[in-house]
Amino acid sequence: MASIVLDVPRAEHHPADRIGIGERRPRLSWTVREAPYGWTQGAYEVQVAVDARGGAVPPWESGRIGGADSVLVPWPAPPLGSRERCVVRVRVWGRDAAGGGQPSAWSPPLTVEAGLLSPADWTAEMVGPDGERDPEAWERTALLRGAFELPAPPAYARLYASARGLYELELNGARVGDEVLAPGWTSYRRRLRYQTYDVTGLLRAGPNVLGAHLADGWFRGRIGYGGGTRDVYGDRTGLLAQLEVVCGDGTTVRFGTGPGWWAAPGPVLRASLYDGEHHDARLVPPGWSEPESEGGDGWRPVRVAADFDVRTLRAPTGPPVRHTQDIAPVAVTTSPSGRTLLDFGQNLVGRLRLRTRGGWGARGAEVTVRHAEVLQDGELCTRPLRHAEATDRYVLAGRREEVWEPRFTFHGFRYAEIDGWPGEFDPADVTARVIGSDLRRTGWFACSDDDVNRLHENVVWSMRGNFVDVPTDCPQRDERLGWTGDIQVFTPTAAFLHDCSGMLASWLADLAADQYADGTVPLIVPEIPTPDWLPAWPMAVWGDAAVLMPWELYRAYGDEGLLRDRYGSARAWVDRVLAGGTDGSAGRQLGDWLDPAAPPDDPWAARTDAGLVAAAYAARSADVLARIAEVLGESADAERYRAAAAGARDRFTAAYTTADGRLTSDSQTAYALALVFDLLPDGLVEPAGRRLAELVAADGHHIATGFAGTPVICEALTRAGALEDAYRLLRQRECPSWLYPVTRGATTVWERWDSLLPDGTVNPGEMTSFNHYALGAVADWLHTRVAGLAPAAPGWRRVRVAPRPGGGLTWARARHETPYGTADIRWRLHRGHRHRLEAEFTIPHGTTAEVDLPGLAPYEVGPGSHRAGVDLPEA
Ligand code: RAM
């Protein structure tokens, strides 16, 4: 059947071909790019050709397996062994006669390769510099070096590596891989990620040298606010590297970190995630990672870490942090105090790459780069960075041309100030290099209001800037932590915009690893010591990440395995909540954090009772847990938590509704949560919706909600039949509103509605970030309601097409790469007849869609392109 075209299959949540995966039985997914109208899959076959490195082994074939599944189907072949590499292809049959009994052509091949799957595979040992740290150069990096011989040219080579701290490897003077900030940040004591590199091309017959830069990073560098903490995970950095080579002559060589290695102080005098990097190029030992050099003075034998447990090693489940974009300055100006200021036109996360041409005369000259998100009075405004210096320094070696970029730090900035440049400054010599988890973009949105489009763009940029291995609150100040509440509210938006399944699955494993024995979820994952928050106590909205995130990811990606993996964690949280953790507790709750009515120095002071927020979330999480239990076939639990949820709803009504049918906190957040979480008895739903709309109108359609209410306010209004109020809220341009920052030139989402005050000064609150995704959670409403694209069944196996035009918008569109392929919608109001809605949408193969257009009875469609036109009911 020639007309069926499959895309390259995927294994688990790995982006395309991947070496070093940790799954022995990676689940497979494929998408049907082309098929005849009405075609549905009835069977599939998987072919797995093991790459036997030389020997020809006949491919393993599953034979025809009946079924329509094409997302995360079980690995049908024998499990992979460590290092096993194979090429996977899939073909499919149609369900009925349209298939003609003939299979499709085989899909293009996917190559997957297992990493080191068992602790026994590791023979290398974790090594690091010996001796005491130099108190004069506390955050100095180390260089490590190991030499080995190959008897013949390499045919095939893999390097497995990890570190306590951050590492960057060099083989014979060439950089290994393109990962940034490896091995990433996990709950190191329990889970330490390792990376796998193909280094065949970097090796040669004869002597070779493997070298490493090693920095403190999250492991022992200063992290956390209020001065932060050092040595959170230990006081010694270390490198673990294991090289496995098959030579052309058939010999195998294994070489790893161990007692024969050498360490020397590195050229980076200071490498700090918050403060920046200070690199003295004069201190780079010539040829230090090449065999021609002996190493030289200053090299000392390493020390083997006796306390390292290989069982903590984990292969990545998501993509690494990489450079994802280069941005040139859009303007270079001189500030009132005479400094050179660069404007990159975009608040971004990364660092600058400098190219100097000083020559020998400039040897020892120091270039300083300071970073900030905003200017005030024409100068960098660094106060919001608090205790993060965000300053890089480069000392020139004096070569004709030197190119440098920091390795072990990153900054959140739009502006940079450059000082000490040798010779004439040419803006072309500076590039901003954007870094972040290299997630595949999967979601797009646009509409007829360009300010709304800029808001959406800002949400995308805030996601990129705050998905740096860990989903963080902010990327610039002395914080950058995995605050659970922020990502909890942002997950539906995140999962639409980028494929973050693998990354967040890893982070949720850290959440479970750091969860307390009594079920309490830390406020920050990975958990670190923080003033005021340790030990953690149950915190609604934040701790609910344990339940609501696996559920949202299940809705987006259809991964039942993730639900299973995180079930214990989710249940422990709900049990803790119901045992008085947050439900009914008077304990200190963040509640509707950052309500715009709260004064800058008291973000707790919300209009909405924090106990009400906690009670609402208790009911919500119990209800979602019951659904998770049902999916997993845990029917006794499902029943128990359904009952618990009903009880929690009753308690909510009893405690927080008044005799006249209002809520005790007569606030937008209170009604919005009650409506969206379905907490109210039937009779109170309508009045609550009416009251919510009244409050929103009474506030002049300005935002009056914080972290808890903002993500749901537009959805609540939509459900309450007050769609126009939702649109007026969305399109409001006065402060506080989503678009106010846009009118002030924002290029990312701000932490506070008024991070920049209307008078142009920076908010005096000590917590003032210009890059926080949490309040950008409204983008979910743009996707699902304005454009009208949402999953109606887990993993988008059923698509919901339900635009809700309004607010004067004349068109909108959205596109999402679902696990089954592309779904998109575009609608416009007819030019001549503004009450005429015309919509076009595409539904991927393997799914069906429910189409729900205003004024029309919902109907069902199958895969393919569709059109619809309808006269809108008069508002
Ligand atoms: C701030 C963080 C984060 C929030 C916590 C409670 O420090 O930036 O956004 O979750 O407070």
mmCIF file of C-alpha atoms in Angstrom, residues 174-286:
data_model
loop_
_atom_site.group_PDB
_atom_site.id
_atom_site.type_symbol
_atom_site.label_atom_id
_atom_site.label_comp_id
_atom_site.label_asym_id
_atom_site.label_seq_id
_atom_site.Cartn_x
_atom_site.Cartn_y
_atom_site.Cartn_z
ATOM 1 C CA ALA A 174 39.105 18.765 21.003
ATOM 2 C CA ARG A 175 35.900 19.369 22.873
ATOM 3 C CA VAL A 176 33.728 16.287 23.493
ATOM 4 C CA GLY A 177 30.034 16.728 22.683
ATOM 5 C CA ASP A 178 27.988 19.916 22.766
ATOM 6 C CA GLU A 179 26.318 19.659 26.139
ATOM 7 C CA VAL A 180 26.253 22.621 28.473
ATOM 8 C CA LEU A 181 26.255 22.377 32.279
ATOM 9 C CA ALA A 182 26.571 18.576 32.216
ATOM 10 C CA PRO A 183 25.683 16.397 34.069
ATOM 11 C CA GLY A 184 22.744 18.688 34.885
ATOM 12 C CA TRP A 185 21.084 19.078 38.255
ATOM 13 C CA THR A 186 19.324 16.213 39.962
ATOM 14 C CA SER A 187 18.903 15.119 43.546
ATOM 15 C CA TYR A 188 22.567 14.106 43.407
ATOM 16 C CA ARG A 189 22.740 11.869 46.425
ATOM 17 C CA ARG A 190 20.076 9.610 45.007
ATOM 18 C CA ARG A 191 20.211 10.265 41.278
ATOM 19 C CA LEU A 192 23.207 11.412 39.289
ATOM 20 C CA ARG A 193 22.909 11.598 35.522
ATOM 21 C CA TYR A 194 25.622 10.405 33.192
ATOM 22 C CA GLN A 195 26.080 11.240 29.516
ATOM 23 C CA THR A 196 27.188 9.080 26.609
ATOM 24 C CA TYR A 197 29.306 10.440 23.754
ATOM 25 C CA ASP A 198 30.407 8.996 20.449
ATOM 26 C CA VAL A 199 34.100 9.889 20.422
ATOM 27 C CA THR A 200 35.284 7.637 17.617
ATOM 28 C CA GLY A 201 36.389 10.612 15.544
ATOM 29 C CA LEU A 202 38.492 12.162 18.331
ATOM 30 C CA LEU A 203 40.796 9.224 18.997
ATOM 31 C CA ARG A 204 43.902 8.005 17.198
ATOM 32 C CA ALA A 205 46.314 5.109 17.292
ATOM 33 C CA GLY A 206 49.112 5.603 19.803
ATOM 34 C CA PRO A 207 49.051 8.049 22.724
ATOM 35 C CA ASN A 208 45.814 9.873 23.574
ATOM 36 C CA VAL A 209 44.775 12.185 26.392
ATOM 37 C CA LEU A 210 41.386 12.678 27.979
ATOM 38 C CA GLY A 211 41.088 15.950 29.854
ATOM 39 C CA ALA A 212 38.343 17.631 31.863
ATOM 40 C CA HIS A 213 37.445 21.028 33.206
ATOM 41 C CA LEU A 214 35.699 20.524 36.521
ATOM 42 C CA ALA A 215 33.673 23.229 38.304
ATOM 43 C CA ASP A 216 31.633 23.467 41.488
ATOM 44 C CA GLY A 217 28.253 23.972 39.800
ATOM 45 C CA TRP A 218 25.200 23.070 41.822
ATOM 46 C CA PHE A 219 27.106 20.357 43.626
ATOM 47 C CA ARG A 220 29.169 22.533 45.901
ATOM 48 C CA GLY A 221 28.855 26.057 44.486
ATOM 49 C CA ARG A 222 26.804 28.658 46.270
ATOM 50 C CA ILE A 223 23.109 28.149 45.598
ATOM 51 C CA GLY A 224 20.008 29.601 47.168
ATOM 52 C CA TYR A 225 18.964 33.090 48.193
ATOM 53 C CA GLY A 226 19.712 35.092 51.307
ATOM 54 C CA GLY A 227 23.423 34.470 50.868
ATOM 55 C CA GLY A 228 22.865 30.872 49.825
ATOM 56 C CA THR A 229 24.647 27.710 50.880
ATOM 57 C CA ARG A 230 27.857 26.120 49.664
ATOM 58 C CA ASP A 231 28.767 22.453 49.571
ATOM 59 C CA VAL A 232 25.114 21.412 49.491
ATOM 60 C CA TYR A 233 25.966 17.955 48.189
ATOM 61 C CA GLY A 234 29.573 17.595 49.318
ATOM 62 C CA ASP A 235 32.836 19.471 49.546
ATOM 63 C CA ARG A 236 34.822 17.664 46.847
ATOM 64 C CA THR A 237 34.212 17.793 43.148
ATOM 65 C CA GLY A 238 34.910 14.739 41.032
ATOM 66 C CA LEU A 239 34.854 13.323 37.544
ATOM 67 C CA LEU A 240 33.726 9.916 36.444
ATOM 68 C CA ALA A 241 34.647 8.987 32.884
ATOM 69 C CA GLN A 242 34.796 5.640 31.195
ATOM 70 C CA LEU A 243 36.030 5.265 27.658
ATOM 71 C CA GLU A 244 35.386 2.067 25.738
ATOM 72 C CA VAL A 245 37.085 1.623 22.400
ATOM 73 C CA VAL A 246 36.955 -1.090 19.773
ATOM 74 C CA CYS A 247 39.997 -0.687 17.535
ATOM 75 C CA GLY A 248 40.229 -1.491 13.867
ATOM 76 C CA ASP A 249 42.338 -4.525 14.637
ATOM 77 C CA GLY A 250 39.621 -5.948 16.880
ATOM 78 C CA THR A 251 41.286 -5.177 20.203
ATOM 79 C CA THR A 252 39.193 -3.475 22.834
ATOM 80 C CA VAL A 253 40.539 -0.847 25.171
ATOM 81 C CA ARG A 254 38.842 0.396 28.268
ATOM 82 C CA PHE A 255 40.176 3.452 30.005
ATOM 83 C CA GLY A 256 38.611 5.351 32.867
ATOM 84 C CA THR A 257 39.149 7.799 35.658
ATOM 85 C CA GLY A 258 41.084 6.239 38.504
ATOM 86 C CA PRO A 259 44.313 6.443 40.450
ATOM 87 C CA GLY A 260 46.538 7.083 37.396
ATOM 88 C CA TRP A 261 44.995 10.491 36.731
ATOM 89 C CA TRP A 262 46.408 13.954 37.411
ATOM 90 C CA ALA A 263 44.827 17.207 38.536
ATOM 91 C CA ALA A 264 45.928 20.824 38.342
ATOM 92 C CA PRO A 265 44.329 24.151 39.173
ATOM 93 C CA GLY A 266 42.306 25.376 36.204
ATOM 94 C CA PRO A 267 42.427 28.663 34.301
ATOM 95 C CA VAL A 268 39.003 29.655 35.633
ATOM 96 C CA LEU A 269 39.720 31.483 38.857
ATOM 97 C CA ARG A 270 36.091 31.628 39.707
ATOM 98 C CA ALA A 271 33.181 29.658 38.275
ATOM 99 C CA SER A 272 29.896 30.433 39.948
ATOM 100 C CA LEU A 273 26.430 29.873 38.568
ATOM 101 C CA TYR A 274 25.221 33.134 40.112
ATOM 102 C CA ASP A 275 28.296 35.311 40.224
ATOM 103 C CA GLY A 276 29.788 34.485 36.859
ATOM 104 C CA GLU A 277 33.079 33.261 35.547
ATOM 105 C CA HIS A 278 36.582 34.706 35.799
ATOM 106 C CA HIS A 279 38.852 33.141 33.225
ATOM 107 C CA ASP A 280 42.531 33.928 32.950
ATOM 108 C CA ALA A 281 43.623 32.701 29.535
ATOM 109 C CA ARG A 282 47.280 33.015 30.562
ATOM 110 C CA LEU A 283 46.729 30.145 32.959
ATOM 111 C CA VAL A 284 45.677 27.548 30.387
ATOM 112 C CA PRO A 285 48.547 25.027 30.352
ATOM 113 C CA PRO A 286 49.536 24.699 26.706
#
